[in-house]
Amino acid sequence: MTAHRPATLLFLLVAALGLAACEKPKPQAAAVGTGPTEQEMEFNDRKESLLQQLATCESGSWGPQPQPIYGGRGAYHGRFQFTLRTFMTYTRMRDGTVITSKEAAEYTQDYYKAASLTWYMIYELNEPWHWPLCSRKLGIPNQLKMIRAISG
């Protein structure tokens, strides 16, 4: 009887594995996408509106600013009036991407790339002070408080 024990155990193991393989997988419930809530949509709309206001204030218009504006600290580029050094530094801080001065000059002219970096600087780092005049003019610190109040 002891000679049959390993063979019996092997047979039972193979049978158990075979039955497990034959089982139908249990149906899984499909995930239902609910989408953003009304509160989340208002939250993001206010954030985007603030960026548009800032771009208009900084550049004096909604359109592209192909020529830099020269100020006390050098040349300011694009609708958000970045210095190339600031754009390069915060791009690296945000996601580790190292860009050249030429790339920074190009990216400052792309509203969506510049707005994305501005979003990071204002909403994730809480640094609206990079735009001192327009921050005061638009009341950005107070707008940020209202936006945060909406988010809960």
C-alpha positions as a LaTeX table, in Angstrom:
\begin{tabular}{lrrr}
\hline
Residue & $x$ (\AA) & $y$ (\AA) & $z$ (\AA) \\
\hline
Met1 & 0.00 & 0.00 & 0.00 \\
Thr2 & 2.86 & 2.36 & 0.64 \\
Ala3 & 4.13 & 1.76 & $-2.90$ \\
His4 & 0.88 & 3.06 & $-4.34$ \\
Arg5 & 0.74 & 6.15 & $-2.15$ \\
Pro6 & 3.04 & 8.39 & $-4.31$ \\
Ala7 & 1.21 & 7.32 & $-7.47$ \\
Thr8 & $-2.17$ & 7.98 & $-5.83$ \\
Leu9 & $-1.06$ & 11.40 & $-4.64$ \\
Leu10 & 0.26 & 12.22 & $-8.10$ \\
Phe11 & $-3.02$ & 11.10 & $-9.69$ \\
Leu12 & $-5.07$ & 13.19 & $-7.28$ \\
Leu13 & $-2.86$ & 16.22 & $-7.86$ \\
Val14 & $-3.13$ & 15.93 & $-11.65$ \\
Ala15 & $-6.90$ & 15.43 & $-11.39$ \\
Ala16 & $-7.28$ & 18.49 & $-9.18$ \\
Leu17 & $-5.23$ & 20.61 & $-11.56$ \\
Gly18 & $-7.22$ & 19.32 & $-14.51$ \\
Leu19 & $-10.53$ & 20.21 & $-12.86$ \\
Ala20 & $-9.27$ & 23.66 & $-11.94$ \\
Ala21 & $-8.23$ & 24.26 & $-15.55$ \\
Cys22 & $-11.68$ & 23.22 & $-16.79$ \\
Glu23 & $-13.56$ & 25.66 & $-14.59$ \\
Lys24 & $-15.04$ & 28.61 & $-16.37$ \\
Pro25 & $-13.70$ & 31.95 & $-15.19$ \\
Lys26 & $-16.11$ & 33.85 & $-13.02$ \\
Pro27 & $-17.64$ & 36.81 & $-14.81$ \\
Gln28 & $-16.36$ & 40.12 & $-13.59$ \\
Ala29 & $-18.49$ & 43.20 & $-13.31$ \\
Ala30 & $-17.62$ & 45.84 & $-15.87$ \\
Ala31 & $-16.28$ & 49.05 & $-14.43$ \\
Val32 & $-18.64$ & 51.92 & $-14.98$ \\
Gly33 & $-16.96$ & 55.25 & $-15.69$ \\
Thr34 & $-18.71$ & 57.98 & $-13.82$ \\
Gly35 & $-16.72$ & 60.87 & $-15.24$ \\
Pro36 & $-15.91$ & 64.03 & $-13.36$ \\
Thr37 & $-18.45$ & 65.40 & $-10.92$ \\
Glu38 & $-19.97$ & 68.83 & $-11.37$ \\
Gln39 & $-17.75$ & 70.07 & $-8.54$ \\
Glu40 & $-14.61$ & 68.69 & $-10.22$ \\
Met41 & $-15.59$ & 70.30 & $-13.51$ \\
Glu42 & $-16.10$ & 73.68 & $-11.82$ \\
Phe43 & $-12.79$ & 73.24 & $-10.00$ \\
Asn44 & $-10.88$ & 72.60 & $-13.25$ \\
Asp45 & $-12.77$ & 75.32 & $-15.14$ \\
Arg46 & $-11.74$ & 77.88 & $-12.53$ \\
Lys47 & $-8.14$ & 76.75 & $-12.68$ \\
Glu48 & $-8.08$ & 76.99 & $-16.48$ \\
Ser49 & $-9.79$ & 80.39 & $-16.39$ \\
Leu50 & $-7.15$ & 81.67 & $-13.99$ \\
Leu51 & $-4.38$ & 80.52 & $-16.34$ \\
Gln52 & $-6.05$ & 82.28 & $-19.27$ \\
Gln53 & $-6.38$ & 85.48 & $-17.24$ \\
Leu54 & $-2.73$ & 85.26 & $-16.26$ \\
Ala55 & $-1.60$ & 84.72 & $-19.87$ \\
Thr56 & $-3.65$ & 87.71 & $-21.02$ \\
Cys57 & $-2.34$ & 89.90 & $-18.21$ \\
Glu58 & 1.30 & 88.90 & $-18.68$ \\
Ser59 & 1.44 & 89.22 & $-22.45$ \\
Gly60 & $-1.15$ & 91.94 & $-22.91$ \\
Ser61 & $-3.20$ & 89.76 & $-25.27$ \\
Trp62 & $-4.44$ & 86.27 & $-25.87$ \\
Gly63 & $-2.38$ & 85.76 & $-29.03$ \\
Pro64 & 1.17 & 84.47 & $-29.37$ \\
Gln65 & 4.09 & 86.63 & $-28.30$ \\
Pro66 & 6.85 & 85.75 & $-30.79$ \\
Gln67 & 9.19 & 88.50 & $-29.60$ \\
Pro68 & 10.53 & 88.46 & $-26.05$ \\
Ile69 & 9.80 & 91.36 & $-23.75$ \\
Tyr70 & 12.86 & 92.70 & $-21.99$ \\
Gly71 & 12.68 & 93.58 & $-18.32$ \\
Gly72 & 14.85 & 93.94 & $-15.28$ \\
Arg73 & 15.89 & 90.28 & $-15.24$ \\
Gly74 & 16.32 & 89.70 & $-18.95$ \\
Ala75 & 14.08 & 88.47 & $-21.74$ \\
Tyr76 & 10.60 & 87.15 & $-20.99$ \\
His77 & 9.06 & 84.75 & $-23.50$ \\
Gly78 & 5.56 & 83.67 & $-24.48$ \\
Arg79 & 2.17 & 84.44 & $-23.05$ \\
Phe80 & 3.23 & 83.56 & $-19.51$ \\
Gln81 & 6.43 & 85.61 & $-19.80$ \\
Phe82 & 8.90 & 82.95 & $-18.69$ \\
Thr83 & 12.62 & 83.49 & $-18.64$ \\
Leu84 & 14.26 & 80.59 & $-20.43$ \\
Arg85 & 16.13 & 79.62 & $-17.28$ \\
Thr86 & 12.90 & 79.46 & $-15.26$ \\
Phe87 & 11.19 & 77.36 & $-17.93$ \\
Met88 & 14.13 & 74.96 & $-18.12$ \\
Thr89 & 14.47 & 74.67 & $-14.33$ \\
Tyr90 & 10.80 & 74.02 & $-13.60$ \\
Thr91 & 10.46 & 71.58 & $-16.49$ \\
Arg92 & 13.29 & 69.55 & $-14.96$ \\
Met93 & 11.73 & 69.82 & $-11.49$ \\
Arg94 & 8.32 & 68.71 & $-12.73$ \\
Asp95 & 9.23 & 65.57 & $-14.63$ \\
Gly96 & 13.01 & 65.30 & $-14.91$ \\
Thr97 & 13.07 & 66.43 & $-18.55$ \\
Val98 & 16.18 & 68.40 & $-19.46$ \\
Ile99 & 15.60 & 70.85 & $-22.30$ \\
Thr100 & 17.89 & 73.26 & $-24.13$ \\
Ser101 & 17.49 & 77.03 & $-24.28$ \\
Lys102 & 16.27 & 76.69 & $-27.86$ \\
Glu103 & 13.62 & 74.17 & $-26.82$ \\
Ala104 & 12.60 & 76.37 & $-23.90$ \\
Ala105 & 12.17 & 79.33 & $-26.28$ \\
Glu106 & 9.95 & 77.18 & $-28.52$ \\
Tyr107 & 7.93 & 75.72 & $-25.64$ \\
Thr108 & 7.20 & 79.14 & $-24.14$ \\
Gln109 & 5.46 & 80.00 & $-27.42$ \\
Asp110 & 3.22 & 76.91 & $-27.21$ \\
Tyr111 & 0.28 & 77.92 & $-25.03$ \\
Tyr112 & $-0.49$ & 74.38 & $-23.90$ \\
Lys113 & 3.08 & 73.51 & $-22.92$ \\
Ala114 & 3.56 & 76.83 & $-21.14$ \\
Ala115 & 0.14 & 76.57 & $-19.46$ \\
Ser116 & 0.97 & 73.05 & $-18.31$ \\
Leu117 & 4.14 & 74.27 & $-16.63$ \\
Thr118 & 2.32 & 77.28 & $-15.16$ \\
Trp119 & $-0.36$ & 74.90 & $-13.80$ \\
Tyr120 & 2.39 & 72.90 & $-12.11$ \\
Met121 & 4.01 & 76.00 & $-10.63$ \\
Ile122 & 0.79 & 77.57 & $-9.36$ \\
Tyr123 & $-1.38$ & 74.61 & $-8.38$ \\
Glu124 & 1.12 & 71.94 & $-7.42$ \\
Leu125 & 3.93 & 74.06 & $-5.99$ \\
Asn126 & 1.74 & 76.97 & $-4.85$ \\
Glu127 & 4.13 & 79.53 & $-6.36$ \\
Pro128 & 2.07 & 82.31 & $-7.94$ \\
Trp129 & 4.74 & 84.80 & $-6.90$ \\
His130 & 6.59 & 84.15 & $-10.19$ \\
Trp131 & 4.13 & 86.62 & $-11.73$ \\
Pro132 & 4.16 & 89.40 & $-9.11$ \\
Leu133 & 2.32 & 92.21 & $-10.92$ \\
Cys134 & $-0.39$ & 90.12 & $-12.51$ \\
Ser135 & $-0.73$ & 88.03 & $-9.37$ \\
Arg136 & $-1.66$ & 91.18 & $-7.46$ \\
Lys137 & $-3.73$ & 92.65 & $-10.29$ \\
Leu138 & $-5.78$ & 89.47 & $-10.72$ \\
Gly139 & $-5.91$ & 88.65 & $-7.02$ \\
Ile140 & $-4.43$ & 85.22 & $-7.65$ \\
Pro141 & $-3.85$ & 84.37 & $-3.96$ \\
Asn142 & $-7.56$ & 85.01 & $-3.25$ \\
Gln143 & $-8.62$ & 83.11 & $-6.36$ \\
Leu144 & $-6.50$ & 80.17 & $-5.22$ \\
Lys145 & $-8.26$ & 80.21 & $-1.84$ \\
Met146 & $-11.65$ & 80.10 & $-3.59$ \\
Ile147 & $-10.51$ & 77.29 & $-5.87$ \\
Arg148 & $-9.26$ & 75.27 & $-2.90$ \\
Ala149 & $-12.55$ & 75.89 & $-1.08$ \\
Ile150 & $-14.41$ & 74.34 & $-4.04$ \\
Ser151 & $-12.19$ & 71.26 & $-3.95$ \\
Gly152 & $-13.12$ & 70.65 & $-0.34$ \\
\hline
\end{tabular}
